[in-house]
Amino acid sequence: MEGEKKDDGKSPKKPEGKEEGAQGTQAGGAIDALAAGLSKYFTSAVKLDDVEKVLSEVTFEGVAKYLKSDKCTNVITMAGAGISTSAGIPDFRSPGSGLYDNLQKYNLPDPMAIFSIQYFIEHPEPFCHLAKELWPGHFKPTPCHYFVKQLHEKGKLLRHYTQNIDTLEHYTGLPADKIVEAHGTFRTSHCLTCQKEFSQDWIKEKIFAEETPTCDAEDCVGLVKPDIVFFGEKLPDRYFKCVEEDLKKCDLLIILGTSLSVQPFASLTGRVPTKTPRLYINLDKGNTNVDPFMMLFMGGGATLNFDDENNYRDVFKQATCDEGCYSLSDLVGWGKELRQTVEKEHKRLDAEIAEDKQKPKTAKGASK
Ligand SMILES: [Zn+2]
C-alpha cells in the first residue's frame, strides 16, 4: 500500500521506530531540542530579502488572490485519504477505520502482511476478501475532486498527485495525464508472470466471485494483482518521472487531506521552489511539526512553517477538504460554477447508480 518502504533515493528515510509516540520520552525531548535548533538554523539560513515574496498577504485570502492572477498557472495538488472520506471511501490506512481490527479472521502473521507482495503471492485470498469487503458500492467524487477538475478547466492545474487508490479523480472527467497515482490504482491489474493487463471490471468480477485472479493468457497461470502499490514494491515509474519534471515548475502547491506522514509522498512539499506558496487544507496540522530528520535530509524546505515569524508562503486552512475547496473557489469567483457542477454531476451519477441497482445481480454488476 503505502510506498514508504521505498524511496526515490533522494527522500529521507525515518529511522525505524521514530514515531510520534516517542516524542514524550527522554529521547523525544532531545529530538525536540534538535528540531528547534535546526528550525532556527534553516530559517535564518533562508535570507528573506533574497526570496521573491509571491503572496501579497500570507493568508487564505492572499492565496486566493494569487490563484486568480495570471502569475499562477502551474498549480500542483497533492491529496490523501481526506479528500475521499465524504464519498464514503474507507481509509485503508488509518487505525480506527476498523480495517486492521477486522483482519483477525484471516490469521495473518501480522496485519500489514495483507498488503505485502510476498504474502500476496503465497496467499492472495485475504487481500481479495478484503478488496471485496471494501469495494465501494458506487464511485461519486467529492466537491474537492471537482475543484481539482475546475483548476484544470481554468488552465491552472499542472498535475494532481494522489495517494488514493479509489480512482475518484477519473470519475470527474479529469484527463488521465493530469493524474499521478503515487500508490497505484485499482483501475488496472497486471499478471505478475507475463504482465498482461486486465481491466477494473475484470478484477472486480474475480473478486466478487471469490475466485483467485489468474491470468488467462495462453500457457500462463500467473497471479493477477491490482496495480496498487504493496509493501515491498516500488512506486510507479510515472510518479518519479512526473515529480522530476513537475515540482520545479510548481507556482502554487495545494495540499489536501493528507497527514503528510507517508514517505516519499510527504516530502513533495520540499521539492517546489523556495518562493512557491503552499496551502494546506486539512482538519488539523497533521505531521507538519518540525521534523529534524526531514530537516537534515531536505535542508528544512519540506517543513511547513505556518507559525514561524518569518513565514512568507505557508498557509493553513483548517477545514474539511470540501469546505476548504468551496471557500477557495468562492474567493476566486468560481464558487457558483463549482456548486452547479457538483449538483449536476451528482445527479447524473445518482441516476447511473439507481439504474445499476435495477440490473439483475451478477458478480459483475454486484454492488455492495
Ligand atoms: Zn500471465
Coordinates of N, CA and C in Angstrom, one line a residue, residues 183-353:
H183 N 0.4 5.8 -5.2 CA 0.3 4.4 -4.6 C -0.4 3.5 -5.5
G184 N -0.5 3.8 -6.8 CA -1.1 2.9 -7.8 C -2.7 3.0 -7.8
T185 N -3.3 2.1 -8.4 CA -4.7 2.2 -8.7 C -5.4 0.8 -8.9
F186 N -6.7 0.8 -8.6 CA -7.5 -0.4 -8.9 C -8.0 -0.4 -10.3
R187 N -7.8 0.7 -11.1 CA -8.3 0.7 -12.4 C -7.7 -0.3 -13.3
T188 N -6.5 -0.7 -13.1 CA -5.9 -1.7 -13.9 C -5.2 -2.8 -13.0
S189 N -5.0 -3.9 -13.6 CA -4.3 -5.0 -12.9 C -3.4 -5.6 -13.9
H190 N -2.4 -6.3 -13.3 CA -1.4 -7.0 -14.2 C -1.1 -8.4 -13.7
C191 N -0.8 -9.3 -14.7 CA -0.3 -10.6 -14.4 C 1.1 -10.5 -13.8
L192 N 1.4 -11.1 -12.7 CA 2.7 -11.0 -12.1 C 3.7 -11.8 -12.9
T193 N 3.2 -12.7 -13.8 CA 4.2 -13.5 -14.5 C 4.4 -12.9 -15.9
C194 N 3.4 -12.7 -16.7 CA 3.6 -12.3 -18.1 C 3.2 -10.8 -18.3
Q195 N 2.8 -10.1 -17.3 CA 2.5 -8.7 -17.3 C 1.3 -8.3 -18.1
K196 N 0.5 -9.3 -18.6 CA -0.8 -8.9 -19.3 C -1.6 -8.0 -18.4
E197 N -2.2 -7.0 -19.1 CA -3.1 -6.1 -18.3 C -4.5 -6.5 -18.3
F198 N -5.2 -6.2 -17.2 CA -6.6 -6.5 -17.0 C -7.4 -5.3 -16.6
S199 N -8.7 -5.2 -16.9 CA -9.5 -4.0 -16.6 C -10.0 -4.1 -15.1
Q200 N -10.5 -3.0 -14.7 CA -11.2 -2.9 -13.4 C -12.4 -3.8 -13.3
D201 N -13.2 -3.9 -14.4 CA -14.3 -4.8 -14.4 C -13.9 -6.3 -14.3
W202 N -12.8 -6.6 -14.9 CA -12.3 -8.0 -14.9 C -11.9 -8.4 -13.5
I203 N -11.1 -7.6 -12.8 CA -10.7 -7.9 -11.5 C -11.8 -7.9 -10.5
K204 N -12.8 -7.0 -10.7 CA -13.9 -6.9 -9.8 C -14.7 -8.2 -9.9
E205 N -14.9 -8.7 -11.1 CA -15.7 -9.9 -11.4 C -15.0 -11.1 -10.6
K206 N -13.7 -11.2 -10.7 CA -13.0 -12.3 -10.0 C -13.1 -12.1 -8.5
I207 N -13.0 -10.9 -8.0 CA -13.0 -10.7 -6.6 C -14.4 -11.0 -6.0
F208 N -15.4 -10.5 -6.8 CA -16.8 -10.8 -6.3 C -17.2 -12.2 -6.4
A209 N -16.6 -13.0 -7.3 CA -16.9 -14.4 -7.5 C -16.0 -15.2 -6.5
E210 N -15.2 -14.5 -5.7 CA -14.3 -15.1 -4.8 C -13.4 -16.2 -5.5
E211 N -13.0 -15.8 -6.7 CA -12.0 -16.7 -7.4 C -10.7 -16.0 -7.3
T212 N -9.6 -16.8 -7.2 CA -8.3 -16.3 -7.3 C -8.0 -15.7 -8.7
P213 N -7.7 -14.4 -8.8 CA -7.5 -13.9 -10.1 C -6.3 -14.5 -10.8
T214 N -6.5 -15.3 -11.8 CA -5.4 -15.9 -12.5 C -5.4 -15.5 -14.0
C215 N -4.3 -15.4 -14.5 CA -4.1 -14.9 -15.9 C -4.7 -15.8 -16.9
D216 N -5.3 -15.2 -18.0 CA -6.0 -16.1 -19.0 C -5.2 -16.1 -20.3
A217 N -4.0 -15.6 -20.2 CA -3.1 -15.7 -21.4 C -2.7 -17.2 -21.7
E218 N -2.5 -17.5 -22.9 CA -2.1 -18.9 -23.3 C -0.8 -19.3 -22.5
D219 N -0.8 -20.5 -22.0 CA 0.3 -21.0 -21.3 C 0.7 -20.2 -20.1
C220 N -0.1 -19.4 -19.5 CA 0.2 -18.6 -18.3 C -0.8 -18.9 -17.2
V221 N -0.3 -19.2 -16.1 CA -1.2 -19.3 -15.0 C -0.9 -18.4 -13.8
G222 N -0.2 -17.3 -14.2 CA 0.2 -16.3 -13.3 C -0.9 -15.7 -12.4
L223 N -0.5 -15.2 -11.3 CA -1.5 -14.5 -10.4 C -1.6 -13.0 -10.9
V224 N -2.9 -12.6 -10.9 CA -3.1 -11.2 -11.4 C -3.4 -10.3 -10.1
K225 N -2.7 -9.2 -10.1 CA -2.7 -8.3 -8.9 C -3.2 -6.9 -9.4
P226 N -4.1 -6.3 -8.7 CA -4.4 -4.9 -9.0 C -3.2 -4.0 -8.9
D227 N -3.1 -3.0 -9.7 CA -1.9 -2.1 -9.7 C -1.7 -1.2 -8.5
I228 N -2.2 -1.6 -7.4 CA -1.9 -0.7 -6.2 C -0.6 -1.2 -5.7
V229 N 0.1 -0.2 -5.0 CA 1.5 -0.5 -4.6 C 1.4 -1.2 -3.2
F230 N 2.0 -2.4 -3.2 CA 2.1 -3.2 -2.0 C 3.4 -2.9 -1.3
F231 N 3.5 -3.2 0.0 CA 4.8 -3.2 0.7 C 5.7 -4.1 -0.1
G232 N 6.9 -3.6 -0.3 CA 7.9 -4.5 -1.0 C 7.9 -4.2 -2.5
E233 N 7.0 -3.3 -2.9 CA 7.0 -2.9 -4.3 C 7.5 -1.4 -4.4
K234 N 8.0 -1.1 -5.6 CA 8.4 0.3 -5.8 C 7.2 1.1 -6.3
L235 N 7.3 2.4 -6.1 CA 6.2 3.3 -6.6 C 6.3 3.3 -8.1
P236 N 5.1 3.6 -8.7 CA 5.1 3.6 -10.2 C 6.2 4.5 -10.8
D237 N 6.7 4.1 -11.9 CA 7.8 4.9 -12.6 C 7.2 6.3 -13.0
R238 N 6.0 6.3 -13.3 CA 5.4 7.6 -13.7 C 5.5 8.6 -12.6
Y239 N 5.4 8.1 -11.3 CA 5.5 9.0 -10.2 C 6.8 9.7 -10.2
F240 N 7.9 9.0 -10.3 CA 9.2 9.6 -10.2 C 9.5 10.5 -11.4
K241 N 9.0 10.1 -12.6 CA 9.2 10.9 -13.8 C 8.5 12.2 -13.7
C242 N 7.3 12.2 -13.2 CA 6.5 13.4 -13.1 C 7.0 14.3 -12.0
V243 N 7.4 13.7 -10.9 CA 8.0 14.5 -9.8 C 9.2 15.3 -10.3
E244 N 10.1 14.6 -11.0 CA 11.3 15.2 -11.5 C 10.9 16.4 -12.5
E245 N 9.9 16.3 -13.3 CA 9.6 17.3 -14.3 C 8.7 18.4 -13.7
D246 N 7.8 18.0 -12.8 CA 6.7 19.0 -12.4 C 7.1 19.9 -11.3
L247 N 7.7 19.4 -10.2 CA 7.8 20.1 -9.0 C 8.5 21.4 -9.1
K248 N 9.6 21.4 -9.9 CA 10.3 22.7 -10.1 C 9.5 23.7 -10.8
K249 N 8.5 23.3 -11.5 CA 7.7 24.3 -12.3 C 6.5 24.8 -11.4
C250 N 6.3 24.2 -10.3 CA 5.1 24.5 -9.5 C 5.1 25.9 -9.0
D251 N 4.0 26.7 -9.2 CA 3.9 28.0 -8.7 C 2.8 28.1 -7.6
L252 N 2.1 27.1 -7.3 CA 1.3 27.0 -6.1 C 1.0 25.5 -5.7
L253 N 1.3 25.2 -4.5 CA 1.1 23.8 -4.1 C -0.1 23.8 -3.1
I254 N -1.1 23.0 -3.5 CA -2.3 22.9 -2.6 C -2.3 21.4 -2.0
I255 N -2.2 21.3 -0.7 CA -2.1 20.0 -0.1 C -3.4 19.7 0.6
L256 N -4.0 18.6 0.2 CA -5.4 18.3 0.6 C -5.6 17.0 1.3
G257 N -6.0 17.1 2.6 CA -6.5 15.9 3.3 C -5.4 14.8 3.4
T258 N -4.2 15.1 3.6 CA -3.2 14.1 3.9 C -2.5 14.5 5.2
S259 N -2.1 13.6 6.0 CA -1.4 13.9 7.2 C 0.1 14.1 7.0
L260 N 0.5 14.0 5.8 CA 1.9 14.2 5.4 C 2.9 13.3 6.2
S261 N 2.4 12.1 6.5 CA 3.3 11.2 7.2 C 3.8 10.0 6.4
V262 N 3.4 9.9 5.2 CA 3.8 8.8 4.4 C 4.9 9.2 3.4
Q263 N 6.1 8.6 3.5 CA 7.2 9.0 2.5 C 7.2 8.0 1.4
P264 N 7.7 8.4 0.2 CA 8.3 9.7 -0.1 C 7.3 10.8 -0.4
F265 N 6.0 10.4 -0.5 CA 4.9 11.3 -0.9 C 5.0 12.7 -0.1
A266 N 5.1 12.6 1.2 CA 5.0 13.8 2.0 C 6.2 14.8 1.7
S267 N 7.3 14.2 1.2 CA 8.4 15.1 1.0 C 8.3 15.9 -0.3
L268 N 7.2 15.7 -1.0 CA 7.0 16.6 -2.2 C 6.9 18.0 -1.8
T269 N 6.4 18.3 -0.6 CA 6.3 19.7 -0.1 C 7.7 20.4 -0.2
G270 N 8.8 19.7 -0.1 CA 10.1 20.3 -0.1 C 10.7 20.4 -1.5
R271 N 10.0 19.9 -2.5 CA 10.6 19.9 -3.8 C 10.1 21.0 -4.8
V272 N 9.2 21.9 -4.2 CA 8.8 23.0 -5.0 C 9.8 24.2 -4.8
P273 N 9.9 25.1 -5.7 CA 10.9 26.3 -5.5 C 10.6 27.0 -4.2
T274 N 11.7 27.6 -3.6 CA 11.6 28.2 -2.3 C 10.5 29.4 -2.2
K275 N 10.2 30.0 -3.4 CA 9.3 31.1 -3.4 C 7.8 30.6 -3.5
T276 N 7.6 29.3 -3.8 CA 6.3 28.8 -4.1 C 5.4 28.7 -2.9
P277 N 4.3 29.4 -2.9 CA 3.3 29.3 -1.8 C 2.8 27.9 -1.6
R278 N 2.5 27.5 -0.4 CA 2.0 26.2 -0.1 C 0.8 26.4 0.8
L279 N -0.4 25.9 0.3 CA -1.6 26.0 1.0 C -2.0 24.6 1.5
Y280 N -2.2 24.5 2.8 CA -2.6 23.2 3.4 C -4.0 23.2 3.9
I281 N -4.9 22.4 3.3 CA -6.3 22.3 3.7 C -6.4 21.0 4.4
N282 N -6.7 21.0 5.7 CA -6.8 19.7 6.4 C -7.6 20.0 7.7
L283 N -8.0 19.0 8.4 CA -8.7 19.2 9.7 C -7.8 19.6 10.8
D284 N -6.5 19.1 10.7 CA -5.5 19.5 11.7 C -4.2 19.7 10.9
K285 N -3.2 20.2 11.7 CA -1.9 20.5 11.0 C -1.1 19.2 10.7
G286 N -1.7 18.0 10.9 CA -1.0 16.8 10.5 C 0.4 16.7 11.0
N287 N 1.2 16.1 10.2 CA 2.6 15.8 10.6 C 3.5 17.0 10.2
T288 N 3.0 18.2 10.4 CA 3.8 19.3 10.0 C 4.7 20.0 11.1
N289 N 4.7 19.3 12.2 CA 5.7 19.7 13.2 C 7.1 19.6 12.7
V290 N 7.9 20.4 13.2 CA 9.3 20.4 12.8 C 9.9 19.0 13.0
D291 N 10.4 18.4 11.9 CA 10.9 17.0 12.0 C 12.4 17.1 11.7
P292 N 13.2 16.8 12.7 CA 14.7 17.0 12.5 C 15.2 16.1 11.4
F293 N 14.6 14.9 11.3 CA 15.2 14.0 10.3 C 14.9 14.5 8.9
M294 N 13.6 15.0 8.7 CA 13.3 15.7 7.4 C 14.2 16.8 7.1
M295 N 14.5 17.6 8.2 CA 15.3 18.8 8.0 C 16.7 18.4 7.6
L296 N 17.3 17.4 8.2 CA 18.7 17.1 7.9 C 18.8 16.6 6.5
F297 N 17.8 15.9 6.0 CA 17.9 15.4 4.6 C 17.4 16.4 3.6
M298 N 16.4 17.2 3.9 CA 15.8 18.1 2.9 C 16.2 19.5 3.1
G299 N 17.1 19.8 4.0 CA 17.5 21.2 4.2 C 16.4 22.1 4.7
G300 N 15.4 21.5 5.4 CA 14.4 22.3 6.0 C 13.3 22.7 5.1
G301 N 13.5 22.5 3.8 CA 12.5 23.0 2.9 C 11.1 22.3 2.9
A302 N 11.1 21.0 3.4 CA 9.9 20.2 3.3 C 8.9 20.6 4.4
T303 N 9.5 21.2 5.5 CA 8.6 21.5 6.6 C 7.8 22.8 6.4
L304 N 6.5 22.7 6.7 CA 5.6 23.8 6.5 C 5.8 24.7 7.8
N305 N 5.9 26.0 7.5 CA 6.3 26.9 8.7 C 5.2 27.9 9.0
F306 N 3.9 27.4 9.2 CA 2.8 28.4 9.4 C 3.1 29.4 10.5
D307 N 3.7 28.9 11.6 CA 3.7 29.7 12.8 C 5.1 30.4 12.9
D308 N 5.9 30.3 12.0 CA 7.2 31.0 12.1 C 7.1 32.4 11.8
E309 N 7.8 33.3 12.5 CA 7.6 34.7 12.3 C 8.1 35.2 10.9
N310 N 9.0 34.4 10.3 CA 9.5 34.8 9.0 C 8.7 34.1 7.9
N311 N 7.6 33.4 8.2 CA 6.8 32.7 7.2 C 6.4 33.7 6.1
Y312 N 6.7 33.3 4.9 CA 6.3 34.2 3.8 C 5.4 33.5 2.7
R313 N 5.2 32.1 3.0 CA 4.5 31.4 1.9 C 3.6 30.3 2.3
D314 N 3.6 29.9 3.6 CA 2.8 28.7 4.0 C 1.5 29.1 4.7
V315 N 0.4 28.6 4.2 CA -0.9 29.0 4.8 C -1.7 27.7 5.1
F316 N -2.2 27.7 6.4 CA -3.0 26.5 6.8 C -4.5 26.9 6.9
K317 N -5.3 26.1 6.2 CA -6.8 26.3 6.3 C -7.4 25.2 7.0
Q318 N -7.9 25.4 8.2 CA -8.4 24.3 9.0 C -9.9 24.1 8.5
A319 N -10.1 23.0 7.8 CA -11.4 22.7 7.2 C -11.4 21.3 6.7
T320 N -12.6 20.8 6.4 CA -12.7 19.6 5.6 C -12.2 20.0 4.2
C321 N -11.8 19.0 3.4 CA -11.4 19.3 2.0 C -12.5 20.0 1.2
D322 N -13.7 19.5 1.4 CA -14.8 20.1 0.6 C -15.1 21.5 1.0
E323 N -15.1 21.8 2.3 CA -15.4 23.2 2.8 C -14.2 24.1 2.3
G324 N -13.0 23.6 2.5 CA -11.8 24.4 2.1 C -11.8 24.8 0.6
C325 N -12.2 23.8 -0.2 CA -12.1 24.0 -1.6 C -13.3 24.9 -2.1
Y326 N -14.5 24.7 -1.5 CA -15.6 25.6 -1.8 C -15.2 27.1 -1.4
S327 N -14.6 27.3 -0.2 CA -14.2 28.6 0.2 C -13.2 29.2 -0.8
L328 N -12.2 28.4 -1.2 CA -11.2 29.0 -2.1 C -11.8 29.3 -3.4
S329 N -12.7 28.4 -3.9 CA -13.3 28.7 -5.2 C -14.2 29.9 -5.1
D330 N -14.9 30.1 -4.0 CA -15.7 31.3 -3.8 C -14.9 32.5 -3.9
L331 N -13.7 32.5 -3.2 CA -12.9 33.7 -3.1 C -12.4 34.1 -4.5
V332 N -12.1 33.0 -5.3 CA -11.6 33.3 -6.7 C -12.7 33.7 -7.6
G333 N -14.0 33.4 -7.2 CA -15.1 33.8 -8.0 C -15.7 32.7 -8.9
W334 N -15.3 31.4 -8.5 CA -15.7 30.3 -9.3 C -16.7 29.4 -8.5
G335 N -17.1 29.9 -7.3 CA -17.8 29.0 -6.4 C -19.2 28.6 -7.0
K336 N -19.9 29.5 -7.6 CA -21.2 29.2 -8.1 C -21.1 28.1 -9.1
E337 N -20.2 28.3 -10.0 CA -20.0 27.3 -11.1 C -19.6 25.9 -10.5
L338 N -18.8 25.9 -9.5 CA -18.4 24.6 -8.8 C -19.6 23.9 -8.2
R339 N -20.4 24.7 -7.5 CA -21.6 24.1 -6.9 C -22.6 23.5 -8.0
Q340 N -22.7 24.3 -9.1 CA -23.6 23.8 -10.2 C -23.0 22.5 -10.8
T341 N -21.7 22.4 -10.9 CA -21.1 21.2 -11.5 C -21.3 20.0 -10.5
V342 N -21.1 20.3 -9.2 CA -21.2 19.2 -8.3 C -22.7 18.7 -8.3
E343 N -23.6 19.6 -8.3 CA -25.0 19.2 -8.3 C -25.4 18.4 -9.6
K344 N -25.0 18.9 -10.7 CA -25.3 18.3 -12.0 C -24.7 16.9 -12.1
E345 N -23.4 16.8 -11.7 CA -22.7 15.5 -11.8 C -23.2 14.5 -10.8
H346 N -23.5 15.0 -9.6 CA -24.0 14.0 -8.6 C -25.4 13.5 -9.0
K347 N -26.2 14.3 -9.6 CA -27.5 13.9 -10.2 C -27.3 12.8 -11.2
R348 N -26.4 13.1 -12.1 CA -26.1 12.2 -13.2 C -25.6 10.8 -12.7
L349 N -24.7 10.9 -11.7 CA -24.1 9.7 -11.2 C -25.2 8.9 -10.3
D350 N -26.0 9.7 -9.6 CA -27.1 9.0 -8.8 C -28.0 8.2 -9.7
A351 N -28.3 8.8 -10.9 CA -29.2 8.1 -11.9 C -28.5 6.9 -12.4
E352 N -27.2 7.0 -12.6 CA -26.5 5.8 -13.1 C -26.5 4.7 -12.0
I353 N -26.3 5.1 -10.8 CA -26.2 4.2 -9.7 C -27.6 3.5 -9.5

